[in-house]
Tab-separated table of C-alpha atoms in Angstrom:
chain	number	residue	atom	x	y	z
A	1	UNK	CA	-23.209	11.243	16.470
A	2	UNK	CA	-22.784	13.242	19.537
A	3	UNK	CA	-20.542	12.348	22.381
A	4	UNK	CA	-20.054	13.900	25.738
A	5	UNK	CA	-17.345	13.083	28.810
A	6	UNK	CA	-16.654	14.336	31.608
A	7	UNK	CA	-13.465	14.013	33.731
A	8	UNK	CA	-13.116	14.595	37.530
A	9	UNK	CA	-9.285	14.277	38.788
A	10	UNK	CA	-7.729	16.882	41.416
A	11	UNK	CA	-7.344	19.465	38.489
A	12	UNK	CA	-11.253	19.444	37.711
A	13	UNK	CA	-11.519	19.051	33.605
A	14	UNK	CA	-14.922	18.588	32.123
A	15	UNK	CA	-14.866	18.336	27.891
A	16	UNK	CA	-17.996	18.108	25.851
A	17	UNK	CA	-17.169	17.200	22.427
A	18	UNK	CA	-20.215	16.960	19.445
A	19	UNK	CA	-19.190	14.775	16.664
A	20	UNK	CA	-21.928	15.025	13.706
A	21	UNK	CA	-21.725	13.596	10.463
A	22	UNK	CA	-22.815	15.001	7.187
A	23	UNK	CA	-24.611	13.376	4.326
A	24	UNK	CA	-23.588	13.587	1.431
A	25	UNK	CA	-21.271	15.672	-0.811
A	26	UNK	CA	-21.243	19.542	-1.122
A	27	UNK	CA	-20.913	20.959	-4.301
A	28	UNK	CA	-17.857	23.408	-4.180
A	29	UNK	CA	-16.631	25.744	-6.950
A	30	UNK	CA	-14.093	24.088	-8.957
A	31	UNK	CA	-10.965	25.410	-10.385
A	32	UNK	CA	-10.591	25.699	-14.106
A	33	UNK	CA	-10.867	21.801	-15.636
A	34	UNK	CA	-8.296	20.585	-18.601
A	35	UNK	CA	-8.067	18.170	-20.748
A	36	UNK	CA	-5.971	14.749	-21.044
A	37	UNK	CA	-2.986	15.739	-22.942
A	38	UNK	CA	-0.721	13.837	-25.465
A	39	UNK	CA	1.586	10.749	-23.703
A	40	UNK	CA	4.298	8.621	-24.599
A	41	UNK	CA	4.398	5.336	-23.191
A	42	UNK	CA	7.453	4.252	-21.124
A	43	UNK	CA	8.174	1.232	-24.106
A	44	UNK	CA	8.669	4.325	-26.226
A	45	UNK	CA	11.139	6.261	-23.609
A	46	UNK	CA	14.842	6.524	-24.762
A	47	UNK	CA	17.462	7.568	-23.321
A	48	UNK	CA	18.920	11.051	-24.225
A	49	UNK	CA	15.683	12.350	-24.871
A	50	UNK	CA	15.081	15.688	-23.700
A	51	UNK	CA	12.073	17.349	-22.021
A	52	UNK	CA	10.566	19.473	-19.127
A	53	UNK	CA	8.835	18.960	-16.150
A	54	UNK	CA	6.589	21.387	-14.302
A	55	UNK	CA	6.048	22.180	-10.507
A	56	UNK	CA	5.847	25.226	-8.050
A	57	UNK	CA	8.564	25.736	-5.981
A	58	UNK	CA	7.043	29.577	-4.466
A	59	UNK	CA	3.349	30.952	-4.716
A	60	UNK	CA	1.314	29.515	-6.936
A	61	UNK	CA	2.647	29.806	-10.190
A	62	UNK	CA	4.214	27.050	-12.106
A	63	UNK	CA	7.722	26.656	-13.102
A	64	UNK	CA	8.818	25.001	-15.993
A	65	UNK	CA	12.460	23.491	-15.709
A	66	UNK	CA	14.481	21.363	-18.736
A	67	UNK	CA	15.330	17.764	-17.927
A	68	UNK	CA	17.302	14.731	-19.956
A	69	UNK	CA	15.856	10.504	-19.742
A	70	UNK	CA	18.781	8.779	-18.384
A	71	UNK	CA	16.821	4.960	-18.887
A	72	UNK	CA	14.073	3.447	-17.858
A	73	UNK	CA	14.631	0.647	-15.056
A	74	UNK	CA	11.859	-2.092	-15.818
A	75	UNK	CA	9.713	-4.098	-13.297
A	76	UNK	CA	11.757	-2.180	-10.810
A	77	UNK	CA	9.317	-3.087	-7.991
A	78	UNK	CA	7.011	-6.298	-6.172
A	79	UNK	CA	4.421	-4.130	-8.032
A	80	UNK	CA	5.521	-5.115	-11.576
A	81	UNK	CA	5.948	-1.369	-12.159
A	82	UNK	CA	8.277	0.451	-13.863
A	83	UNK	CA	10.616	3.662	-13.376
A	84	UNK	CA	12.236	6.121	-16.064
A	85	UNK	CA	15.164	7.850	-14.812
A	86	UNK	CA	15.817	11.380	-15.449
A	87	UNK	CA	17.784	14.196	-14.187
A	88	UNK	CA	16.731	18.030	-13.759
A	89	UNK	CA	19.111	20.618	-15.875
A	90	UNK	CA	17.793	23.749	-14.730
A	91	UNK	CA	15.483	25.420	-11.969
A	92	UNK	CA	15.315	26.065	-8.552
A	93	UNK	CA	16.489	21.972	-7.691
A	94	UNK	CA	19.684	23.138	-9.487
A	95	UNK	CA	19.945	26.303	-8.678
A	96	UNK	CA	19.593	25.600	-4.984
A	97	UNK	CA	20.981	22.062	-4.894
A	98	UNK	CA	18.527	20.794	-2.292
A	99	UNK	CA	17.978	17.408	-4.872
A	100	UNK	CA	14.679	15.962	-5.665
A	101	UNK	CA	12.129	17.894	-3.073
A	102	UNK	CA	9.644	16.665	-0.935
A	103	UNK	CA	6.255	17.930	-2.123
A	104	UNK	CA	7.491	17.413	-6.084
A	105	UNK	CA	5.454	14.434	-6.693
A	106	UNK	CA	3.440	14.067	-8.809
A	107	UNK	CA	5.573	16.420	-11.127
A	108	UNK	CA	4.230	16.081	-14.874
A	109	UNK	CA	7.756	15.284	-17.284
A	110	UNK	CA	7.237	15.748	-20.788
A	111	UNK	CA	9.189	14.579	-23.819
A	112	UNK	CA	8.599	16.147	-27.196
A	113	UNK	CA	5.610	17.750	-25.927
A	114	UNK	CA	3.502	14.584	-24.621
A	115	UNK	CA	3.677	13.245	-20.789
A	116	UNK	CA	5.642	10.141	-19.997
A	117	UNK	CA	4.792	10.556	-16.410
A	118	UNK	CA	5.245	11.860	-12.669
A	119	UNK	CA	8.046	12.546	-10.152
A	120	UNK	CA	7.529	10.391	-7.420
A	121	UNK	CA	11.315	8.685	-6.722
A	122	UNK	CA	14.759	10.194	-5.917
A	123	UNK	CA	18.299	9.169	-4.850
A	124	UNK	CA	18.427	7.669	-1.533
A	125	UNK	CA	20.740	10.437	0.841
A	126	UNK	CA	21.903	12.513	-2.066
A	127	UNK	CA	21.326	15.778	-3.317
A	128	UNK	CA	21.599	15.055	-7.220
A	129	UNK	CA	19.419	16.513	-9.093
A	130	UNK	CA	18.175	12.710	-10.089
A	131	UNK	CA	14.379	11.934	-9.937
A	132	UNK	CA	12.630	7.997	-10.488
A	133	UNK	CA	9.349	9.069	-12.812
A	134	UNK	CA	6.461	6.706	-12.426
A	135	UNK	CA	5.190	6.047	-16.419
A	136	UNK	CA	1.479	7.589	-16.539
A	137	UNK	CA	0.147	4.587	-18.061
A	138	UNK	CA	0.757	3.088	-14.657
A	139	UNK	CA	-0.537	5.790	-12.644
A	140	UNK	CA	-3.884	5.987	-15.199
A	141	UNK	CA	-4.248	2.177	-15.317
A	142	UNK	CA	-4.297	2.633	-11.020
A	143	UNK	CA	-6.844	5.122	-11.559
A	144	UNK	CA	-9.124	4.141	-14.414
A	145	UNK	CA	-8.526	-0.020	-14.754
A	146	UNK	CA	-8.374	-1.070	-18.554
A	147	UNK	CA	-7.308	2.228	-19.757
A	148	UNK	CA	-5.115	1.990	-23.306
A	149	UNK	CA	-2.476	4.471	-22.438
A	150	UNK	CA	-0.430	1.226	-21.783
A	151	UNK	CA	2.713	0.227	-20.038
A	152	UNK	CA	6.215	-0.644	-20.700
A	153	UNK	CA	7.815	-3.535	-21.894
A	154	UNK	CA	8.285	-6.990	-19.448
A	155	UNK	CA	12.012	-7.399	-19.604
A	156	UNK	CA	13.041	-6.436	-16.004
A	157	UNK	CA	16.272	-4.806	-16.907
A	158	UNK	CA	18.401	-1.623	-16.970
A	159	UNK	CA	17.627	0.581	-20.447
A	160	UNK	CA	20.065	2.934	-19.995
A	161	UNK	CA	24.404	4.062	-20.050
A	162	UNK	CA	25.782	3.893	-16.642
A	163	UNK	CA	25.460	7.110	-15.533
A	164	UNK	CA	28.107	8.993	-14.046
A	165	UNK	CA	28.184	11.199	-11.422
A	166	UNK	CA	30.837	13.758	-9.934
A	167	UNK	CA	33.108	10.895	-11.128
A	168	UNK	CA	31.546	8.459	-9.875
A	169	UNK	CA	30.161	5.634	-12.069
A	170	UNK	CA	27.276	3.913	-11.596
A	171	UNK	CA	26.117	0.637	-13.386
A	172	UNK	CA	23.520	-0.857	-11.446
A	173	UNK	CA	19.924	0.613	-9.681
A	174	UNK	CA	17.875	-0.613	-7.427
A	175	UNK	CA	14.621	0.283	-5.564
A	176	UNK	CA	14.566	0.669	-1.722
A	177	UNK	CA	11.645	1.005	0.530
A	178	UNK	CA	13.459	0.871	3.750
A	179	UNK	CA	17.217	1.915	4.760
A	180	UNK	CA	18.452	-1.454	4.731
A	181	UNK	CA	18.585	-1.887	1.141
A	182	UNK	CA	19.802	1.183	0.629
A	183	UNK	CA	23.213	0.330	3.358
A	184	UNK	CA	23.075	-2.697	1.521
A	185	UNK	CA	23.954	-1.626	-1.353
A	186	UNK	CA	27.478	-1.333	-3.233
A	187	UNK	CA	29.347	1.759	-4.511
A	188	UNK	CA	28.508	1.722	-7.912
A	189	UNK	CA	24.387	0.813	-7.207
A	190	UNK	CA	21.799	3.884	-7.114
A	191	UNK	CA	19.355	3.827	-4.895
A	192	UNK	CA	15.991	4.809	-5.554
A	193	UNK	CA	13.333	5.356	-2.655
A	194	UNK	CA	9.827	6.929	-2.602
A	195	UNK	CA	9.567	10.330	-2.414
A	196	UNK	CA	8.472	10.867	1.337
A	197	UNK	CA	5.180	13.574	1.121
A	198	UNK	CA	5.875	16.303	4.016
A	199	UNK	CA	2.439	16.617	5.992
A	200	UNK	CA	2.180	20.501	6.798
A	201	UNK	CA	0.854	20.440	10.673
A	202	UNK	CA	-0.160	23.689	12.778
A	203	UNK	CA	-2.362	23.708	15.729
A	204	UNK	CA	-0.939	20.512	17.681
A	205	UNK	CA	1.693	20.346	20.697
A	206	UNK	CA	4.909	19.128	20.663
A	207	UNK	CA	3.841	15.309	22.358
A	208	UNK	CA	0.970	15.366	19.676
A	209	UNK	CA	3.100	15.962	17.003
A	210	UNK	CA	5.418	13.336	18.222
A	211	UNK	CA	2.438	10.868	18.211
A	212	UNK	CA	1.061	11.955	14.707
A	213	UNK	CA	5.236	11.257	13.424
A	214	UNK	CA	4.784	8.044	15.201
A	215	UNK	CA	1.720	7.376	13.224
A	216	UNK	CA	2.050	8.900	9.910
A	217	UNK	CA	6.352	8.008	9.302
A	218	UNK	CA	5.711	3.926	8.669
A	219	UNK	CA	3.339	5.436	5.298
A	220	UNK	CA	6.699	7.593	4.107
A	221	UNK	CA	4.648	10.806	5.369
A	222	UNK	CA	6.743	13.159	7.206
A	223	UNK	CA	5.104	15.566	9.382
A	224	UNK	CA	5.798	19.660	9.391
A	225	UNK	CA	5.117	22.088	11.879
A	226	UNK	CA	3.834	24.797	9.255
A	227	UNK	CA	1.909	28.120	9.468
A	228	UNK	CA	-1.403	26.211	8.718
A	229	UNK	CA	-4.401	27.179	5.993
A	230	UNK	CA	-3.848	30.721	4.035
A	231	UNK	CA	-5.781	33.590	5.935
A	232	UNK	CA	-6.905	35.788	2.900
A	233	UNK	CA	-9.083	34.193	-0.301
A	234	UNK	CA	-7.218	33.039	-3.206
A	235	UNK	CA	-8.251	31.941	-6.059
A	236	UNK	CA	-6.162	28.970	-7.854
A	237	UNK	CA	-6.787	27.543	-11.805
A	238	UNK	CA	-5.321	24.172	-11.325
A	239	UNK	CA	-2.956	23.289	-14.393
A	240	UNK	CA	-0.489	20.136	-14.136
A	241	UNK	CA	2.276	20.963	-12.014
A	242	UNK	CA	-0.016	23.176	-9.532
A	243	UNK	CA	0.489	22.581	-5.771
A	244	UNK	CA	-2.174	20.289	-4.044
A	245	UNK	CA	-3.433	19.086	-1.230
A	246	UNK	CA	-4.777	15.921	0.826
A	247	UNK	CA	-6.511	17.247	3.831
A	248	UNK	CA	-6.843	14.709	6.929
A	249	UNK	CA	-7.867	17.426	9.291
A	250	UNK	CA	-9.064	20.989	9.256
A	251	UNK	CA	-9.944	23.665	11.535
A	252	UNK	CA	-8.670	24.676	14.723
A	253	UNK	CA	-5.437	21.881	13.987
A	254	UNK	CA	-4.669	21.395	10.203
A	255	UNK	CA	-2.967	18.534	9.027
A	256	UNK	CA	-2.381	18.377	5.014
A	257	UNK	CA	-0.231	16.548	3.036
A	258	UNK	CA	1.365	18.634	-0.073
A	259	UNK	CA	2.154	17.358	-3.865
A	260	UNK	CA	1.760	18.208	-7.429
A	261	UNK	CA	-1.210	17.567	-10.214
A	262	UNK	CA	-0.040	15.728	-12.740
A	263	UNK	CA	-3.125	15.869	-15.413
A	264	UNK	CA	-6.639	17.009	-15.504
A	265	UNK	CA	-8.932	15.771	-17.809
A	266	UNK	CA	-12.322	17.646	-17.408
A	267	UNK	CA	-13.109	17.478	-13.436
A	268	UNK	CA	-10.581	14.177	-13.298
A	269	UNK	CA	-7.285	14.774	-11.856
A	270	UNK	CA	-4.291	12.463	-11.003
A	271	UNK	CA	-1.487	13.474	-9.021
A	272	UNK	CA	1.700	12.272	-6.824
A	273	UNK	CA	2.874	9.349	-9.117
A	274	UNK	CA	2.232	6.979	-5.680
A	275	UNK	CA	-0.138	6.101	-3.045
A	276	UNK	CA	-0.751	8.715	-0.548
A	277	UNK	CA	-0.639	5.648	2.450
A	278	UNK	CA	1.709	3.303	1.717
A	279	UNK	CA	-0.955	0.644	2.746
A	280	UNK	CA	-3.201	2.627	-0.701
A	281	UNK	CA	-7.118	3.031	0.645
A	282	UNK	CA	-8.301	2.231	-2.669
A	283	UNK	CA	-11.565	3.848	-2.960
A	284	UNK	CA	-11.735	6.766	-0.485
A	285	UNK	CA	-12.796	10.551	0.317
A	286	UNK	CA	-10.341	12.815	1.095
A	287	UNK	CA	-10.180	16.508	0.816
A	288	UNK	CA	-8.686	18.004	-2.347
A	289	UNK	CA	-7.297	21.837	-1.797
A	290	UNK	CA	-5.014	24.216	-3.590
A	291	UNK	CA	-1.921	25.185	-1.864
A	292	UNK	CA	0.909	27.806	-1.407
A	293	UNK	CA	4.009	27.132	-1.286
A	294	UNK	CA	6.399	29.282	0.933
A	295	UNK	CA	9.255	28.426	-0.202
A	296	UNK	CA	11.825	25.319	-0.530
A	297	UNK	CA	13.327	24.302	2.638
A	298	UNK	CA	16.595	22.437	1.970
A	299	UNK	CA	18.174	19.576	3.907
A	300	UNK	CA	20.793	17.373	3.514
A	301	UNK	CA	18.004	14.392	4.685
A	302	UNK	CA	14.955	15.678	3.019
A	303	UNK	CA	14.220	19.190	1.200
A	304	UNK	CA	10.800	19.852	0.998
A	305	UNK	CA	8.027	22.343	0.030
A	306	UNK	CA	7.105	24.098	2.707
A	307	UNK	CA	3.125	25.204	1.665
A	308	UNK	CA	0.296	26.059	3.380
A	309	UNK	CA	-3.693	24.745	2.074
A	310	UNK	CA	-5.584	27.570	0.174
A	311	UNK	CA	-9.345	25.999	-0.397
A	312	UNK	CA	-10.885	22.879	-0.910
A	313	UNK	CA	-11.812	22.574	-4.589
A	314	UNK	CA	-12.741	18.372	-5.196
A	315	UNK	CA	-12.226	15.358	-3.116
A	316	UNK	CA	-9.641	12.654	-3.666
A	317	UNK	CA	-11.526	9.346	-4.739
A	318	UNK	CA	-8.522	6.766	-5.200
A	319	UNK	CA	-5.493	6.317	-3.322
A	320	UNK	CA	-3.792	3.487	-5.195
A	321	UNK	CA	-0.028	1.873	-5.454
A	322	UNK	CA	1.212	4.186	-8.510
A	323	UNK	CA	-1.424	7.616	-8.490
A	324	UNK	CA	-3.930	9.209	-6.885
A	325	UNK	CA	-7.311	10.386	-8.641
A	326	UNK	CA	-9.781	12.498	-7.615
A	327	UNK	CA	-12.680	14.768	-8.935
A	328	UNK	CA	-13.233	18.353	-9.008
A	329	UNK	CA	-16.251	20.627	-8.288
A	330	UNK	CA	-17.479	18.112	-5.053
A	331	UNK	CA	-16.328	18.223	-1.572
A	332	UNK	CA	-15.317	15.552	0.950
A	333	UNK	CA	-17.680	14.046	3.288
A	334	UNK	CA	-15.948	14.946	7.001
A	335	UNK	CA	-16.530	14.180	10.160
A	336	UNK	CA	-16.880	17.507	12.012
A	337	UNK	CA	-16.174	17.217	15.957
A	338	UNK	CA	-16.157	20.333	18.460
A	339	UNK	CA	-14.169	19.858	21.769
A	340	UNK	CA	-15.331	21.826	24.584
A	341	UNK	CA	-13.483	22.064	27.450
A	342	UNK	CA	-12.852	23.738	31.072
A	343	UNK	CA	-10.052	23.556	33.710
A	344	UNK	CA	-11.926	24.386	36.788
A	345	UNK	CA	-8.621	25.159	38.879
A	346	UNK	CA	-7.407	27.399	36.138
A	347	UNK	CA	-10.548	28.849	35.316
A	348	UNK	CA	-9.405	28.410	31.670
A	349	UNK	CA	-12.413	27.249	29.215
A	350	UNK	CA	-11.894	26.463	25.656
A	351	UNK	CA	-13.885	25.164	22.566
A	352	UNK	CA	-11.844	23.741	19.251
A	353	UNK	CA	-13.737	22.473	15.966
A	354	UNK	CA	-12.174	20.507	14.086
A	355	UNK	CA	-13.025	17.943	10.941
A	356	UNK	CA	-11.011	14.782	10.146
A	357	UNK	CA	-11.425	12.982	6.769
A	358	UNK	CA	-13.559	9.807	6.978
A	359	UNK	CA	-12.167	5.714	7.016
A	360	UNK	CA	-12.682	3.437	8.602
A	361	UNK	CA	-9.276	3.360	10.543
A	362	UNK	CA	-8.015	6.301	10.063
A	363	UNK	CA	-10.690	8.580	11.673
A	364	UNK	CA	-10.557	7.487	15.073
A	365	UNK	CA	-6.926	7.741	15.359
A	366	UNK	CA	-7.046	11.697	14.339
A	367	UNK	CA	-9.979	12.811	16.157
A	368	UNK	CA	-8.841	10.825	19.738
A	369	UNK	CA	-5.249	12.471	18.855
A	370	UNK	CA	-6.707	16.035	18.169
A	371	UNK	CA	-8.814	15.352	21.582
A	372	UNK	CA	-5.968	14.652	23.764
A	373	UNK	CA	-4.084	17.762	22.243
A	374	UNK	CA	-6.814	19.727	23.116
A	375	UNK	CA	-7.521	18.470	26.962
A	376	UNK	CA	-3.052	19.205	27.181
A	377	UNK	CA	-3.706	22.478	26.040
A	378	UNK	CA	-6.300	23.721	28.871
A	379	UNK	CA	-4.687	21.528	31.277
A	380	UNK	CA	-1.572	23.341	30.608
A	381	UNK	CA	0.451	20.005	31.126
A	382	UNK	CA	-0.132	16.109	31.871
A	383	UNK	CA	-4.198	15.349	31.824
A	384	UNK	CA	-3.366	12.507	33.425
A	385	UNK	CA	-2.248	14.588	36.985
A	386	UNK	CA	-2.135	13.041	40.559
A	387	UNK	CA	-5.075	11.632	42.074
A	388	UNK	CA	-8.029	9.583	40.813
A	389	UNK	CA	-10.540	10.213	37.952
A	390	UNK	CA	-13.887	9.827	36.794
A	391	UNK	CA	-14.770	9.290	33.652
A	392	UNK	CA	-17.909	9.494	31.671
A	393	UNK	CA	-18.926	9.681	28.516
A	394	UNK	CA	-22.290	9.800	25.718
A	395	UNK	CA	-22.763	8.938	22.628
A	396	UNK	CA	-26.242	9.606	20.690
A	397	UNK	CA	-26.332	8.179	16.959
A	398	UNK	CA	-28.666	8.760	14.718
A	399	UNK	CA	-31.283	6.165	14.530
A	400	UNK	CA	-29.955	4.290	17.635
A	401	UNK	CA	-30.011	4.329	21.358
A	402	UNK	CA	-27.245	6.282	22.727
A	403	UNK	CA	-24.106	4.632	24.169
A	404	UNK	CA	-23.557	5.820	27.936
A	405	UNK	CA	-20.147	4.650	29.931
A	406	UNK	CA	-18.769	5.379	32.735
A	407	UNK	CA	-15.737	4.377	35.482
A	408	UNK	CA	-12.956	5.808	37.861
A	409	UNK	CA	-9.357	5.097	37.586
């Protein structure tokens, strides 16, 4: 598809922007595959039971950290799902006592040696070192329907002590997707919400980024101004508890989301321990990428991974309520779209290239936002100045006439 405007207003701005579409997917190198390891099944989780979980919390490299099961909170959620409790003894979360961080799920926990699950919950507006673990046979059953791994027990209850707290005791738990539960909620109930997924963002404006928050908050993804892709190669061997990424745009504006591989078995991963849009795509294509992580950026709201996307090694298949699977070695099918503009006044000409992952929905929304970015940039202020304007636009699809409009406002 190729489209074309052109916009006449007292500052003169004329943008050309090409939108083709590939067919297709590219076969990329793949990181090193793994295999499906050992797991326990929630029904078999027990309090006091001790483990570790894995994640990367600076670089690359993977950091193991001790952990103890607290309980396991059963059909927890409208889902049906359920939720083991644990809390973090050791590691950077301790160490720096910035809580469960944004960019941790997805976290692999282990208990004598086999996986029980993924990070993916922590305390509503607290800083313990307290994480919700979604059980993998929930987040493989999401992924791979009638798998065997299986699920816990239908009792909808509390298996657990009240745990206590800086002397404070708590004896009931609940599950919050919004803040009003949480305010709702007495002194001796803990809260559980989502872990929100920072969205690393460099190359948009300050009223873009304000419309991509707008857009991206009501799906618990929190948007970062960050220093965009890594600049030199680097080579990543994915393990569980490597950083990832889900890449909605690339190129001249980036816009990833950040988390942590859970499992790999041979090019099938799983990771995050929820849906990446709280609405859950179900089947989709997203880009899959390594990522760096900068460093841990702590905040009494949210402390998050700050990380930047290395490569694109896979593509992201599934985006369901409790996981999201993807496959290694094959890239995303994109829709690439180059933006070439001029301010006549200013004498100021500029061309951006961008690609935004493909849905139905979703694709429109980035590109027009990446677009009006761009036309603020070379206009050096309001595109929609004094004055009148004409506008006019082509499309030319393959296959099909071209669409042609234009008006004046």
């Amino acid at each position: 598809m190729k489209m074309s405007t052109e916009m006449i207003a007292p500052r003169l701005c004329r943008l050309f922007a090409c939108v083709g579409f590939a067919v297709g997917a590219a076969v990329i190198s793949a990181p090193r595959a793994g295999a499906m390891p050992d797991i326990m099944p929630a029904s078999q989780v027990r309090p006091g039971m001790t483990g570790v979980g894995k994640s990367v919390f600076e670089g690359t490299k993977v950091e193991t950290f001790p952990i103890t099961v607290l309980g396991v909170l059963e059909k927890m959620d409208y889902g049906g799902g359920d939720m083991i409790v644990i809390r973090i003894d050791g590691g950077t979360v301790v160490k720096q006592r910035c809580g469960i961080v944004g960019g941790m799920s997805g976290s692999p926990i282990y208990v004598q040696g086999k996986l029980i699950g993924a990070i993916a919950w922590s305390v509503s507006f607290s800083s313990l070192p307290i994480a919700g673990v979604t059980p993998i046979g929930q987040m493989m059953e999401a992924y791979r329907p009638g798998w065997s791994g299986g699920a816990a027990e239908a009792s909808a209850r509390w298996r657990g002590d009240p745990i206590t707290v800086d002397g404070r005791k708590f004896t009931r738990f609940a599950v919050a997707r919004d803040g009003m539960v949480a305010a709702a909620a007495g002194a001796d109930t803990m809260v559980f919400r989502p872990l929100a997924t920072p969205v690393v963002v460099s190359g948009l404006g300050p009223v873009a980024m304000k419309n991509l928050t707008k857009l991206l908050e009501p799906h618990n993804l929190v948007p970062i101004p960050g220093p965009g892709p890594v600049g030199k190669p680097m080579h990543v061997d994915l393990e569980p508890g490597s950083a990832v990424g889900v890449r909605l745009v690339s190129g001249d504006i980036d816009v990833s989301a950040v988390g942590t591989l859970t499992c790999i078995d041979g090019d099938q991963v799983v990771a995050f321990g929820h849906s990446i849009f709280c609405s859950s795509l179900g089947t989709t294509d997203l880009p899959l990428t390594t990522a760096y992580v900068h460093g841990v950026w702590p905040s009494a709201w949210m402390s998050f991974k700050l990380s930047s996307p290395i490569e694109p090694v896979g593509h992201w298949t599934q985006d369901r309520m409790w996981s999201v699977g993807g496959t290694l070695g094959t890239q995303a099918d994109m829709v690439p779209a180059t933006f070439r503009l001029s301010d006549a006044d200013r004498k100021v000409s500029r061309t951006f290239n961008i690609s935004a992952f493909r849905d139905p929905d979703w694709t429109s929304y980035l590109v027009l936002g990446t677009l009006l970015d761009a036309l603020s940039a070379v206009s050096s202020g309001n595109v929609m100045d004094r004055g009148s304007q004409r506008v006019r636009f082509k499309v030319d699809l393959e296959g099909m006439p071209p669409i042609e409009r234009q008006n004046a406002f």
